[in-house]
């Protein structure tokens, strides 16, 4: 499969498209054909080698923690009805979203309505979560 890999921390030019083995889902995981992947501010900081309190990923690696796509493989213990569903997921601190395929735990999945594009779903699961968290903490009122 094709993936964008990072071999050294630094500028975006350090990201390179490559052929890599496709990941296979383990127990409790799904495999998905990626339709859209998010590029979050944290992803760019990690790529540059600025962790900001987060652990730096192992290199070489495939960045990207927000993906949308179609479930096309099931690990053991995953209900069959997930197969063929369009979903979005935040992969957590496990990167791998800048690729044609991704693997994640089934509990990280959110099924997408037909009218929601993968790109918009990725924005909601990534930046949207950040915005919702800020609104909870900041408690804005009418003058804000």
Short mmCIF file of C-alpha atoms in Angstrom, two decimals:
data_model
loop_
_atom_site.label_atom_id
_atom_site.label_comp_id
_atom_site.label_asym_id
_atom_site.label_seq_id
_atom_site.Cartn_x
_atom_site.Cartn_y
_atom_site.Cartn_z
CA UNK A 1 0.00 0.00 0.00
CA UNK A 2 1.03 3.62 -0.42
CA UNK A 3 1.74 5.68 2.69
CA UNK A 4 3.46 8.91 3.64
CA UNK A 5 6.41 8.11 5.88
CA UNK A 6 8.61 10.24 8.06
CA UNK A 7 12.25 9.17 8.40
CA UNK A 8 13.66 12.18 10.29
CA UNK A 9 12.05 14.95 12.32
CA UNK A 10 12.03 18.30 10.57
CA UNK A 11 10.30 20.15 7.73
CA UNK A 12 7.44 18.78 5.59
CA UNK A 13 10.01 17.81 2.93
CA UNK A 14 10.97 14.93 5.26
CA UNK A 15 7.62 13.25 4.46
CA UNK A 16 7.93 10.82 1.56
CA UNK A 17 5.40 8.62 -0.27
CA UNK A 18 6.47 4.97 -0.12
CA UNK A 19 5.20 1.43 -0.52
CA UNK A 20 4.80 -0.25 2.87
CA UNK A 21 3.12 -3.44 4.09
CA UNK A 22 -0.60 -3.01 4.78
CA UNK A 23 -1.50 -3.25 8.47
CA UNK A 24 -3.78 -6.10 9.55
CA UNK A 25 -6.32 -5.74 12.35
CA UNK A 26 -5.68 -7.65 15.54
CA UNK A 27 -8.26 -8.76 18.11
CA UNK A 28 -10.84 -6.03 18.72
CA UNK A 29 -9.59 -3.97 15.78
CA UNK A 30 -10.81 -3.09 12.30
CA UNK A 31 -8.97 -2.37 9.09
CA UNK A 32 -10.21 0.46 6.94
CA UNK A 33 -9.68 1.87 3.47
CA UNK A 34 -8.82 5.51 4.18
CA UNK A 35 -10.92 8.12 2.38
CA UNK A 36 -9.60 11.17 4.25
CA UNK A 37 -6.85 11.85 6.79
CA UNK A 38 -6.51 14.89 9.01
CA UNK A 39 -3.44 17.05 9.41
CA UNK A 40 -3.80 18.45 12.90
CA UNK A 41 -1.52 21.06 14.49
CA UNK A 42 -0.19 18.35 16.82
CA UNK A 43 0.72 16.21 13.79
CA UNK A 44 2.84 19.01 12.35
CA UNK A 45 4.54 19.61 15.72
CA UNK A 46 5.35 15.90 16.12
CA UNK A 47 6.65 15.78 12.52
CA UNK A 48 8.97 18.68 13.33
CA UNK A 49 10.20 16.93 16.50
CA UNK A 50 8.44 19.26 18.95
CA UNK A 51 6.49 16.97 21.22
CA UNK A 52 4.88 19.58 23.50
CA UNK A 53 4.43 17.07 26.29
CA UNK A 54 3.56 14.16 24.00
CA UNK A 55 5.96 11.30 23.24
CA UNK A 56 7.71 11.58 19.89
CA UNK A 57 6.79 8.78 17.48
CA UNK A 58 9.25 6.08 16.52
CA UNK A 59 10.89 6.62 13.14
CA UNK A 60 10.48 5.74 10.40
CA UNK A 61 6.73 5.93 10.75
CA UNK A 62 3.45 6.89 9.15
CA UNK A 63 2.02 10.04 10.79
CA UNK A 64 -1.64 10.96 11.07
CA UNK A 65 -4.09 10.25 13.87
CA UNK A 66 -7.47 11.18 12.34
CA UNK A 67 -9.01 9.11 9.55
CA UNK A 68 -12.29 8.46 7.79
CA UNK A 69 -13.01 5.56 5.48
CA UNK A 70 -14.73 2.23 5.01
CA UNK A 71 -14.25 -0.78 7.28
CA UNK A 72 -13.04 -3.63 5.08
CA UNK A 73 -11.38 -6.03 7.53
CA UNK A 74 -12.30 -7.29 10.99
CA UNK A 75 -10.10 -8.60 13.76
CA UNK A 76 -11.36 -11.35 16.01
CA UNK A 77 -14.17 -10.34 18.34
CA UNK A 78 -15.43 -7.48 16.16
CA UNK A 79 -19.13 -7.70 15.21
CA UNK A 80 -19.69 -8.51 11.52
CA UNK A 81 -22.06 -5.56 11.04
CA UNK A 82 -19.07 -3.16 11.03
CA UNK A 83 -17.94 -4.58 7.69
CA UNK A 84 -18.65 -2.10 4.88
CA UNK A 85 -19.56 0.79 7.23
CA UNK A 86 -18.24 4.31 6.59
CA UNK A 87 -16.58 5.51 9.76
CA UNK A 88 -14.34 8.14 11.30
CA UNK A 89 -11.81 7.52 14.07
CA UNK A 90 -9.21 9.32 16.10
CA UNK A 91 -6.35 6.83 16.31
CA UNK A 92 -5.05 8.30 19.56
CA UNK A 93 -1.31 8.34 20.00
CA UNK A 94 -0.99 5.46 17.52
CA UNK A 95 -0.16 7.10 14.19
CA UNK A 96 -0.80 5.61 10.76
CA UNK A 97 -3.43 7.78 9.11
CA UNK A 98 -1.39 9.12 6.17
CA UNK A 99 -1.90 5.89 4.27
CA UNK A 100 -4.30 4.02 2.02
CA UNK A 101 -5.19 1.74 4.94
CA UNK A 102 -5.35 2.16 8.71
CA UNK A 103 -6.10 -0.04 11.70
CA UNK A 104 -7.80 1.00 14.91
CA UNK A 105 -9.70 -0.38 17.89
CA UNK A 106 -13.40 -0.85 17.21
CA UNK A 107 -14.32 1.33 20.21
CA UNK A 108 -12.70 4.33 18.47
CA UNK A 109 -15.13 4.15 15.52
CA UNK A 110 -18.01 6.52 14.83
CA UNK A 111 -20.33 5.57 11.98
CA UNK A 112 -20.85 8.32 9.39
CA UNK A 113 -24.18 9.37 7.93
CA UNK A 114 -24.26 9.12 4.13
CA UNK A 115 -24.41 12.91 3.68
CA UNK A 116 -21.23 13.61 5.69
CA UNK A 117 -18.00 13.60 3.68
CA UNK A 118 -14.91 11.92 5.05
CA UNK A 119 -13.03 15.23 5.03
CA UNK A 120 -15.67 16.95 7.18
CA UNK A 121 -15.85 13.98 9.53
CA UNK A 122 -12.07 14.09 10.04
CA UNK A 123 -12.32 17.81 10.87
CA UNK A 124 -15.01 17.06 13.44
CA UNK A 125 -13.13 14.23 15.15
CA UNK A 126 -9.88 16.22 15.29
CA UNK A 127 -10.18 19.97 15.41
CA UNK A 128 -13.85 19.76 16.45
CA UNK A 129 -12.89 17.82 19.59
CA UNK A 130 -10.32 20.50 20.41
CA UNK A 131 -12.86 23.30 19.94
CA UNK A 132 -15.47 21.50 22.07
CA UNK A 133 -12.90 21.02 24.85
CA UNK A 134 -11.93 24.69 24.79
CA UNK A 135 -15.58 25.73 24.98
CA UNK A 136 -16.12 23.48 28.03
CA UNK A 137 -13.07 24.89 29.84
CA UNK A 138 -13.48 28.54 28.81
CA UNK A 139 -17.24 28.67 29.54
CA UNK A 140 -17.90 31.57 27.13
CA UNK A 141 -20.93 33.79 27.63
CA UNK A 142 -22.89 36.32 25.53
CA UNK A 143 -20.18 39.03 25.48
CA UNK A 144 -17.55 36.54 24.22
#
